[in-house]
Coordinates of C-alpha atoms in Angstrom, one line a residue:
M1 CA 38.7 83.0 -64.1
K2 CA 35.9 82.4 -61.6
L3 CA 33.0 82.4 -64.1
I4 CA 30.1 81.5 -61.8
D5 CA 31.3 83.3 -58.7
L6 CA 29.8 86.8 -58.6
P7 CA 31.4 88.6 -55.7
Y8 CA 29.5 91.9 -56.4
S9 CA 25.8 92.4 -56.7
S10 CA 24.8 93.0 -60.3
R11 CA 21.8 94.8 -61.7
R12 CA 19.6 93.1 -64.4
L13 CA 16.7 95.0 -65.7
P14 CA 13.6 93.3 -67.2
A15 CA 13.5 92.9 -71.0
I16 CA 10.9 95.1 -72.8
A17 CA 9.4 94.4 -76.3
R18 CA 6.5 95.6 -78.3
R19 CA 5.3 92.5 -80.0
S20 CA 7.1 89.2 -79.4
M21 CA 9.4 87.7 -76.8
V22 CA 11.2 84.5 -75.9
A23 CA 12.7 83.7 -72.5
T24 CA 14.8 80.6 -71.8
S25 CA 17.8 79.4 -69.7
Q26 CA 20.2 79.5 -72.7
P27 CA 20.8 82.4 -75.1
Q28 CA 21.0 80.1 -78.1
A29 CA 17.6 78.7 -77.3
V30 CA 16.2 82.2 -77.2
L31 CA 17.7 83.0 -80.5
A32 CA 16.3 79.8 -82.0
G33 CA 12.8 80.8 -80.8
L34 CA 13.2 84.3 -82.1
S35 CA 14.4 83.1 -85.5
M36 CA 11.1 81.2 -85.9
L37 CA 9.1 84.4 -85.2
E38 CA 11.2 86.4 -87.6
R39 CA 10.4 83.8 -90.3
G40 CA 6.7 84.2 -89.8
G41 CA 6.2 81.4 -87.2
N42 CA 4.1 81.8 -84.1
A43 CA 4.8 81.3 -80.4
V44 CA 4.4 77.5 -80.6
D45 CA 6.9 77.3 -83.4
A46 CA 9.3 79.4 -81.2
A47 CA 8.7 77.3 -78.1
I48 CA 9.4 74.0 -79.9
A49 CA 12.5 75.4 -81.6
A50 CA 13.8 76.6 -78.2
A51 CA 12.9 73.3 -76.5
A52 CA 14.7 71.3 -79.1
M53 CA 17.7 73.6 -78.9
L54 CA 17.8 73.2 -75.1
T55 CA 18.3 69.4 -75.5
V56 CA 21.5 70.3 -77.3
V57 CA 23.0 73.2 -75.3
E58 CA 21.7 72.3 -71.8
P59 CA 21.9 68.5 -71.6
T60 CA 22.5 68.7 -67.9
S61 CA 18.8 69.4 -67.4
N62 CA 16.9 67.9 -70.3
G63 CA 17.2 65.8 -73.5
I64 CA 15.5 64.0 -76.3
G65 CA 14.5 61.4 -73.7
S66 CA 12.6 63.9 -71.6
D67 CA 9.0 64.4 -70.7
A68 CA 7.2 67.8 -71.4
F69 CA 4.1 69.8 -70.5
A70 CA 2.7 72.9 -72.1
L71 CA 0.0 75.6 -71.6
V72 CA -0.9 77.5 -74.8
W73 CA -3.0 80.7 -74.9
D74 CA -4.4 80.9 -78.4
G75 CA -5.5 84.5 -78.0
R76 CA -8.9 83.6 -76.4
S77 CA -8.5 80.5 -74.2
L78 CA -5.9 78.3 -72.5
H79 CA -5.1 74.8 -73.6
G80 CA -3.0 72.2 -71.7
L81 CA -0.8 69.4 -73.0
N82 CA 0.4 66.5 -70.8
G83 CA 3.4 65.1 -72.5
S84 CA 4.5 62.7 -69.7
G85 CA 5.2 59.1 -70.4
R86 CA 3.7 56.0 -68.8
A87 CA 5.4 53.0 -67.1
P88 CA 6.2 50.0 -69.3
Q89 CA 3.8 47.1 -69.4
A90 CA 6.6 44.8 -68.1
I91 CA 7.1 46.6 -64.8
S92 CA 4.8 46.4 -61.8
L93 CA 4.7 46.7 -58.0
E94 CA 5.2 42.9 -57.8
T95 CA 8.3 43.1 -60.1
M96 CA 10.0 45.6 -57.9
L97 CA 9.1 44.0 -54.6
Q98 CA 10.3 40.6 -55.8
A99 CA 13.6 42.2 -56.8
G100 CA 14.0 43.4 -53.2
Y101 CA 13.2 47.1 -53.6
E102 CA 11.5 49.0 -50.8
T103 CA 11.4 52.3 -52.7
M104 CA 11.8 53.1 -56.4
P105 CA 15.4 53.4 -57.5
A106 CA 16.6 56.8 -58.9
Y107 CA 18.7 55.4 -61.7
G108 CA 18.7 52.5 -64.2
W109 CA 15.9 51.0 -66.2
P110 CA 13.4 50.7 -63.3
S111 CA 13.2 54.5 -63.2
V112 CA 12.6 55.0 -66.9
T113 CA 9.1 55.7 -68.2
V114 CA 8.3 56.2 -71.9
P115 CA 9.8 59.6 -73.0
G116 CA 7.1 62.0 -74.0
A117 CA 8.9 65.1 -75.3
P118 CA 9.3 64.2 -79.0
R119 CA 5.6 63.4 -79.3
A120 CA 4.7 66.5 -77.3
W121 CA 6.6 68.7 -79.8
R122 CA 4.8 67.0 -82.7
D123 CA 1.4 67.3 -81.1
L124 CA 1.8 70.9 -80.2
H125 CA 3.0 71.7 -83.7
Q126 CA 0.3 69.7 -85.3
R127 CA -2.4 71.6 -83.5
F128 CA -0.9 75.1 -83.4
G129 CA 2.3 75.4 -85.4
R130 CA 2.6 77.5 -88.5
L131 CA 6.0 76.6 -90.0
D132 CA 7.2 73.2 -91.3
F133 CA 8.1 70.9 -88.4
E134 CA 11.6 70.2 -89.9
E135 CA 12.3 73.9 -90.2
V136 CA 11.4 74.4 -86.5
L137 CA 13.9 71.8 -85.4
M138 CA 16.7 72.9 -87.8
P139 CA 18.4 75.3 -85.4
A140 CA 18.9 72.5 -82.8
I141 CA 20.1 70.1 -85.5
S142 CA 22.7 72.7 -86.7
A143 CA 23.9 73.4 -83.2
A144 CA 24.4 69.6 -82.5
E145 CA 26.2 69.2 -85.9
D146 CA 28.4 72.3 -85.8
G147 CA 28.9 72.6 -82.1
F148 CA 28.4 75.3 -79.5
A149 CA 30.4 76.9 -76.7
V150 CA 29.4 75.5 -73.3
T151 CA 28.1 78.2 -70.9
P152 CA 29.4 78.5 -67.3
I153 CA 26.5 77.1 -65.3
V154 CA 26.0 74.2 -67.7
A155 CA 29.7 73.4 -67.4
H156 CA 29.4 73.5 -63.6
Y157 CA 26.6 71.0 -63.5
W158 CA 28.1 68.8 -66.3
N159 CA 31.2 68.4 -64.1
L160 CA 29.0 67.4 -61.1
A161 CA 27.1 65.0 -63.2
L162 CA 30.2 63.3 -64.5
R163 CA 31.2 62.3 -61.0
R164 CA 27.8 60.7 -60.4
Y165 CA 27.4 58.8 -63.7
E166 CA 31.1 57.7 -64.1
A167 CA 30.7 55.8 -60.8
M168 CA 27.7 53.7 -62.0
T169 CA 28.4 50.1 -62.8
D170 CA 25.0 49.2 -64.3
P171 CA 25.5 48.0 -67.9
A172 CA 22.5 50.1 -68.9
T173 CA 24.4 53.3 -68.1
S174 CA 27.6 52.2 -69.8
A175 CA 27.1 54.5 -72.8
W176 CA 26.8 57.7 -70.8
L177 CA 30.5 58.4 -70.6
N178 CA 31.1 57.8 -74.3
T179 CA 28.1 60.1 -75.2
F180 CA 28.6 63.0 -72.7
S181 CA 32.3 63.3 -72.0
Y182 CA 35.6 64.0 -73.7
R183 CA 37.2 60.6 -72.9
G184 CA 36.1 60.8 -69.3
R185 CA 36.3 64.6 -68.9
A186 CA 33.3 67.0 -68.8
P187 CA 33.6 70.1 -71.0
S188 CA 34.7 73.3 -69.4
T189 CA 33.3 76.8 -69.9
G190 CA 33.8 77.9 -73.5
D191 CA 34.7 74.4 -74.8
M192 CA 33.2 73.5 -78.1
W193 CA 30.8 70.6 -77.8
R194 CA 29.1 68.8 -80.7
S195 CA 27.1 65.7 -81.0
R196 CA 26.6 64.4 -84.5
R197 CA 24.7 61.4 -83.0
Q198 CA 22.2 63.8 -81.4
A199 CA 22.0 65.7 -84.7
R200 CA 21.1 62.6 -86.6
T201 CA 18.4 61.7 -84.0
L202 CA 16.9 65.1 -84.1
R203 CA 16.9 65.0 -87.9
R204 CA 15.0 61.7 -87.9
I205 CA 12.5 63.2 -85.4
A206 CA 12.1 66.3 -87.6
Q207 CA 11.7 64.4 -90.9
T208 CA 9.1 61.9 -89.5
G209 CA 7.1 64.1 -87.2
A210 CA 8.6 62.2 -84.2
D211 CA 7.2 58.9 -85.5
D212 CA 10.7 57.4 -85.9
F213 CA 11.2 57.8 -82.1
Y214 CA 8.1 55.7 -81.3
Q215 CA 7.8 53.3 -84.2
G216 CA 10.8 53.5 -86.4
E217 CA 14.6 53.0 -86.3
L218 CA 15.1 55.0 -83.1
A219 CA 12.4 53.0 -81.4
T220 CA 14.2 49.8 -82.4
Q221 CA 17.5 51.1 -81.0
I222 CA 15.8 51.9 -77.7
V223 CA 14.2 48.5 -77.4
E224 CA 17.3 46.6 -78.4
W225 CA 19.3 48.4 -75.7
A226 CA 16.6 47.6 -73.2
Q227 CA 16.7 43.9 -74.2
K228 CA 20.5 43.8 -74.0
T229 CA 20.8 45.5 -70.6
G230 CA 17.7 44.3 -68.6
G231 CA 15.3 47.1 -69.5
F232 CA 11.5 47.0 -69.4
I233 CA 10.5 49.2 -72.4
S234 CA 9.1 47.3 -75.4
A235 CA 8.2 48.2 -78.9
A236 CA 4.5 48.2 -77.9
D237 CA 5.2 50.7 -75.0
L238 CA 6.7 53.2 -77.5
A239 CA 4.1 52.6 -80.2
H240 CA 1.2 53.1 -77.9
H241 CA 2.5 56.3 -76.3
T242 CA 0.2 59.3 -76.6
S243 CA 0.2 62.9 -75.3
T244 CA -3.0 64.0 -73.6
W245 CA -4.8 67.3 -74.2
V246 CA -6.1 68.4 -70.7
E247 CA -8.3 71.1 -69.3
P248 CA -6.0 73.4 -67.2
I249 CA -6.9 73.9 -63.5
S250 CA -6.9 77.3 -61.8
T251 CA -7.7 79.3 -58.7
S252 CA -8.4 82.9 -58.2
Y253 CA -5.9 85.0 -56.2
R254 CA -6.7 88.7 -55.4
G255 CA -8.4 89.3 -58.7
Y256 CA -6.1 87.2 -60.9
Q257 CA -6.5 83.6 -62.1
V258 CA -3.5 81.4 -61.7
W259 CA -3.4 78.3 -64.1
E260 CA -1.6 75.0 -63.9
I261 CA -1.6 71.6 -65.6
P262 CA -3.9 69.1 -63.6
P263 CA -2.5 65.9 -62.0
N264 CA -0.4 63.9 -62.5
G265 CA 1.6 67.1 -62.2
Q266 CA 2.1 68.9 -58.9
G267 CA 0.8 72.3 -60.0
L268 CA -2.2 71.7 -57.7
A269 CA 0.2 72.3 -54.8
A270 CA 0.9 75.8 -55.9
L271 CA -2.8 76.6 -56.2
M272 CA -3.6 75.1 -52.8
A273 CA -0.9 77.2 -51.2
L274 CA -2.2 80.4 -52.8
N275 CA -5.7 79.6 -51.6
I276 CA -4.4 79.3 -48.1
L277 CA -2.3 82.5 -48.4
E278 CA -5.2 84.5 -49.9
G279 CA -6.7 84.7 -46.4
F280 CA -3.7 86.6 -45.1
D281 CA -3.1 90.3 -45.9
L282 CA 0.5 89.8 -47.1
S283 CA 0.7 93.2 -48.8
H284 CA 0.2 94.8 -45.3
N285 CA 3.7 93.6 -44.5
A286 CA 6.9 94.2 -46.4
R287 CA 8.1 91.2 -48.4
D288 CA 11.2 90.5 -46.3
T289 CA 9.7 90.0 -42.9
I290 CA 9.7 87.1 -40.5
Q291 CA 5.9 86.9 -40.5
S292 CA 5.7 86.9 -44.3
Y293 CA 8.2 84.0 -44.7
H294 CA 6.5 82.1 -41.9
L295 CA 3.0 82.2 -43.4
Q296 CA 4.3 81.3 -46.9
I297 CA 6.3 78.3 -45.5
E298 CA 3.4 77.0 -43.4
A299 CA 0.9 77.3 -46.3
M300 CA 3.3 75.4 -48.7
K301 CA 3.9 72.7 -46.1
L302 CA 0.2 72.1 -45.8
A303 CA -0.3 72.1 -49.6
F304 CA 2.5 69.6 -50.1
A305 CA 1.1 67.3 -47.5
D306 CA -2.1 67.0 -49.5
A307 CA -0.3 66.9 -52.8
H308 CA 1.8 63.9 -51.8
R309 CA -1.2 62.1 -50.4
Y310 CA -3.6 62.6 -53.3
I311 CA -1.9 63.4 -56.6
A312 CA -1.5 60.5 -59.0
D313 CA -2.5 59.5 -62.6
P314 CA -6.2 60.4 -63.0
E315 CA -6.4 57.7 -65.7
H316 CA -5.9 55.2 -62.9
V317 CA -7.4 56.8 -59.8
E318 CA -9.8 59.5 -58.9
V319 CA -7.9 62.6 -57.9
P320 CA -10.1 65.0 -55.8
T321 CA -8.9 68.1 -57.5
K322 CA -12.1 70.1 -57.1
A323 CA -12.3 69.4 -53.4
L324 CA -8.6 70.2 -52.9
L325 CA -9.1 73.6 -54.6
S326 CA -12.2 74.7 -52.8
K327 CA -11.9 77.9 -50.8
R328 CA -13.7 76.2 -47.9
Y329 CA -11.1 73.5 -47.7
A330 CA -8.4 76.2 -47.9
A331 CA -9.9 78.0 -44.9
S332 CA -9.8 74.8 -42.9
R333 CA -6.2 74.3 -43.7
R334 CA -5.4 78.0 -43.0
S335 CA -6.8 77.6 -39.5
L336 CA -3.9 75.2 -38.7
I337 CA -1.4 78.0 -39.1
G338 CA -0.3 79.7 -35.9
D339 CA 2.7 81.4 -34.5
Y340 CA 4.9 78.3 -34.4
A341 CA 6.1 75.9 -37.1
I342 CA 3.9 72.8 -37.5
E343 CA 4.5 69.2 -38.6
P344 CA 2.1 69.1 -41.5
Q345 CA -0.3 66.2 -42.1
H346 CA -2.6 65.8 -45.1
G347 CA -6.2 66.8 -44.6
E348 CA -9.3 64.7 -44.7
L349 CA -11.5 65.7 -47.6
P350 CA -15.2 65.8 -47.6
K351 CA -16.5 62.5 -48.8
G352 CA -17.9 62.6 -52.4
G353 CA 17.9 68.4 -64.1
T354 CA 14.5 70.6 -65.9
V355 CA 14.3 73.5 -68.3
Y356 CA 11.4 76.0 -68.5
L357 CA 10.8 78.5 -71.3
C358 CA 8.1 80.8 -72.5
A359 CA 7.3 82.5 -75.8
V360 CA 4.8 85.2 -77.0
D361 CA 4.1 86.3 -80.5
G362 CA 2.7 89.4 -82.1
D363 CA -0.8 87.9 -82.6
G364 CA -1.3 87.3 -78.9
M365 CA -0.4 83.6 -78.7
M366 CA 1.5 82.7 -75.6
V367 CA 3.3 79.4 -74.6
S368 CA 4.4 78.2 -71.2
F369 CA 6.5 75.1 -71.7
I370 CA 8.6 72.8 -69.6
Q371 CA 10.6 69.6 -70.2
S372 CA 13.0 67.6 -68.1
N373 CA 15.0 64.4 -67.8
Y374 CA 14.8 64.8 -64.0
M375 CA 17.9 64.6 -61.7
G376 CA 20.2 66.2 -64.3
F377 CA 20.8 63.8 -67.2
G378 CA 18.1 61.5 -65.9
S379 CA 18.3 57.7 -65.4
G380 CA 21.9 57.4 -66.6
V381 CA 20.5 55.1 -69.3
V382 CA 21.8 56.4 -72.7
V383 CA 20.9 54.6 -75.9
P384 CA 24.3 54.1 -77.8
E385 CA 24.9 56.1 -81.0
T386 CA 21.8 58.2 -80.5
G387 CA 22.5 61.0 -78.0
I388 CA 19.3 60.0 -76.2
A389 CA 19.5 60.1 -72.4
L390 CA 16.4 58.6 -70.9
Q391 CA 14.5 60.4 -68.1
N392 CA 14.0 58.8 -64.7
R393 CA 10.5 59.9 -63.9
G394 CA 9.5 56.5 -62.7
A395 CA 11.6 57.2 -59.5
N396 CA 8.6 59.2 -58.3
F397 CA 6.3 56.2 -58.1
S398 CA 5.4 54.8 -54.7
L399 CA 5.8 51.1 -53.8
D400 CA 3.1 51.4 -51.1
P401 CA 0.2 49.3 -52.5
Q402 CA -2.3 51.6 -50.7
H403 CA -1.0 54.8 -52.2
P404 CA -2.8 56.3 -55.3
N405 CA 0.6 56.9 -56.9
V406 CA 1.6 53.2 -56.6
L407 CA 3.6 51.8 -59.5
A408 CA 1.5 50.1 -62.1
P409 CA 2.0 49.2 -65.8
N410 CA 0.9 51.9 -68.3
K411 CA 0.5 54.5 -65.5
R412 CA 2.0 58.0 -65.3
P413 CA 3.9 58.8 -62.1
F414 CA 3.5 61.8 -59.8
H415 CA 5.3 64.5 -61.9
T416 CA 7.3 67.5 -60.7
I417 CA 7.5 69.6 -63.9
I418 CA 4.8 72.2 -64.3
P419 CA 4.2 75.2 -66.5
S420 CA 2.1 78.0 -65.3
F421 CA 0.1 80.9 -66.6
L422 CA -1.6 84.1 -65.3
T423 CA -4.8 85.8 -66.5
R424 CA -7.0 88.6 -65.2
D425 CA -10.6 89.3 -66.2
G426 CA -10.4 86.7 -68.9
E427 CA -7.3 88.4 -70.5
A428 CA -3.8 86.9 -70.7
V429 CA -1.2 88.4 -68.4
G430 CA 1.3 85.8 -69.5
P431 CA 3.4 82.6 -69.0
F432 CA 5.8 81.9 -66.2
G433 CA 7.5 79.0 -64.5
V434 CA 10.3 77.9 -62.1
M435 CA 12.0 74.6 -62.6
G436 CA 13.6 72.4 -60.0
G437 CA 11.9 69.3 -58.6
A438 CA 9.9 70.1 -55.4
M439 CA 10.9 73.8 -55.8
Q440 CA 8.5 74.3 -58.7
P441 CA 5.1 74.9 -57.0
Q442 CA 7.0 76.8 -54.3
G443 CA 8.6 78.9 -57.0
H444 CA 5.3 79.5 -58.7
A445 CA 3.7 80.7 -55.5
Q446 CA 6.6 83.0 -54.7
M447 CA 6.4 84.5 -58.2
I448 CA 2.7 85.2 -57.8
L449 CA 3.2 86.8 -54.4
N450 CA 6.0 88.9 -55.7
R451 CA 3.9 90.1 -58.6
V452 CA 0.5 90.5 -57.0
D453 CA 1.2 91.3 -53.3
W454 CA 4.5 93.2 -53.6
Q455 CA 4.3 94.5 -57.2
L456 CA 7.7 93.3 -58.3
N457 CA 8.6 93.3 -62.0
P458 CA 9.4 90.0 -63.7
Q459 CA 13.2 90.3 -63.3
A460 CA 13.1 91.4 -59.7
S461 CA 10.6 88.6 -58.9
L462 CA 13.1 86.1 -60.3
D463 CA 16.2 87.7 -58.6
A464 CA 14.7 87.8 -55.1
P465 CA 16.1 85.2 -52.8
R466 CA 13.9 82.2 -52.3
W467 CA 12.9 79.7 -49.7
Q468 CA 12.1 76.0 -50.0
V469 CA 10.4 73.7 -47.5
G470 CA 11.8 70.3 -46.7
A471 CA 10.6 67.4 -44.6
G472 CA 9.0 68.2 -41.3
R473 CA 10.0 71.6 -40.0
K474 CA 13.0 71.9 -42.2
V475 CA 13.3 75.1 -44.3
F476 CA 16.0 76.0 -46.8
L477 CA 16.8 79.7 -47.3
E478 CA 18.8 80.9 -50.3
Y479 CA 21.9 83.0 -49.5
G480 CA 20.7 86.6 -49.6
V481 CA 17.7 86.2 -47.3
P482 CA 18.4 88.6 -44.5
Q483 CA 20.0 87.1 -41.4
F484 CA 17.3 88.4 -39.1
I485 CA 14.7 86.4 -41.0
A486 CA 16.7 83.2 -40.6
E487 CA 17.0 83.9 -36.9
G488 CA 13.4 84.8 -36.5
L489 CA 12.2 81.6 -38.3
R490 CA 14.4 79.5 -36.0
A491 CA 12.7 81.2 -33.0
L492 CA 9.4 80.1 -34.4
G493 CA 10.5 76.4 -34.6
H494 CA 11.7 76.2 -38.2
E495 CA 14.8 74.2 -38.8
V496 CA 16.6 76.6 -41.0
E497 CA 19.5 75.9 -43.4
I498 CA 21.1 78.6 -45.5
H499 CA 22.4 77.5 -48.9
A500 CA 24.6 79.5 -51.3
E501 CA 24.0 77.0 -54.2
G502 CA 21.3 78.8 -56.2
G503 CA 20.5 75.7 -58.3
M504 CA 18.5 74.0 -55.6
F505 CA 16.1 77.0 -55.6
G506 CA 15.2 76.6 -59.3
R507 CA 15.5 78.7 -62.3
G508 CA 12.6 80.5 -63.9
Q509 CA 11.4 82.6 -66.8
I510 CA 8.6 85.1 -67.0
I511 CA 6.8 87.1 -69.8
W512 CA 3.9 89.4 -68.8
R513 CA 1.9 91.7 -70.9
L514 CA 1.6 95.3 -69.6
P515 CA -1.7 97.2 -69.7
N516 CA -0.3 99.2 -72.6
G517 CA 0.2 96.1 -74.7
S518 CA 4.0 95.9 -74.5
L519 CA 5.8 92.8 -73.1
M520 CA 8.0 92.7 -70.0
G521 CA 10.2 89.6 -69.4
G522 CA 12.7 88.2 -67.0
S523 CA 15.2 85.4 -67.0
D524 CA 16.7 83.8 -63.9
M525 CA 20.1 85.0 -62.8
R526 CA 20.7 81.4 -61.6
A527 CA 21.0 80.2 -65.2
D528 CA 22.9 81.2 -68.3
G529 CA 19.8 82.5 -70.2
C530 CA 18.0 85.7 -71.1
A531 CA 14.7 87.2 -72.3
L532 CA 14.7 89.0 -75.6
G533 CA 12.1 90.4 -77.9
F534 CA 11.2 92.8 -80.6

């Protein structure tokens, strides 16, 4: 059977619930989150349970060695958690240049920063959780021990990943095949997959509040593997890791407030694009017009040019977030948009593999949460006998000594994963997000335009075909964008490519509260998941 080929258009309506809802890219993760709510837990308990479950049932996109970010609406205000890790003390610009690198490698130990997800789970739970931490992680532990049936899209990406990682010869990646394959074969759709190693690791994290990962037996196993295979991470790097509670950043857009995590994440790019687009009357045109696509693409290109120039770890450099978000600066960037595709450059400022999920509970708490290994299973470095695949977020560092995002010890890299949130008049509308590397701020902007300018419901917003900007004038259009738009964009100078592979356009989840108090949710058709509530 062709399980991921859908020859006929299907109709997926938004989920509706009165009090609580969870939306993720895997049904078992949704059920894990809902089970916490049914036991008297809150949205944070549900989000953590779902996140832990996703490390088990969707290892193609995230794992225990991931980083994570979260936005939490506590019923009155929004809180941000940066759970990304920092570069080891033993790695530096000089280290990489002396080794002959001109850019950061995508795989192997140089790409690994300290994993932040386990500590982020603990910190979120410690501040907001209601149930016992071990109880919250129990559904994921049980799934890893007892096994689960692999879903179609996960099986597809698992098979693609196998081809990539089995070809690696770095000793640091030698444990990947033994951990994530059946004697060299990726699981197929419906195959039962279990990982008792991962279950043991999750149980130790659950019983110690994640301390074992950073200072206990798990930490020792990570460090010993690094020492044996040429890695950089030390016991001190793990022991000194902390999450950071941050003040979310936002911009206004046609009466709404759109919220993101501040740098080192790229959420700033979504807000800058919306600031530019606010000056155009998009609702005057239908969504699927050449002009609408052209304006969105040009605004996003300008926002990315600034994001890639200025975003870095604010603990190491000053990021001009306020200046980049000013409406005056947006107007100056908007003036560069004309009737023809441009080659964007950053502006001069005035002197002075990811999973996304969301959860809402009956008391008004809402969580927007994202975690990722990056590039599928991440760096390829897997710690033997633990089920821990380490992320490769260090690949995003620059080796240009003049760039603010230059590699340095104990520094966080430019980060792609970003949760988002929408409010209006000081009241929560709800969490949303779209995963997928550089697609994420582009997806966020498109979801806001779909919601605010064209009044689409959450499911329709996610189902609508997407665009993604590339380098220079290159634009990728998802299969389903009308042909006349592709041809019209080419006439305006855009270098258009049409792709049928939905994965490159991200996968998202949305939960929004309706004026009558009920919840309406959507789950991306490009993934195996769903939105459910009660």
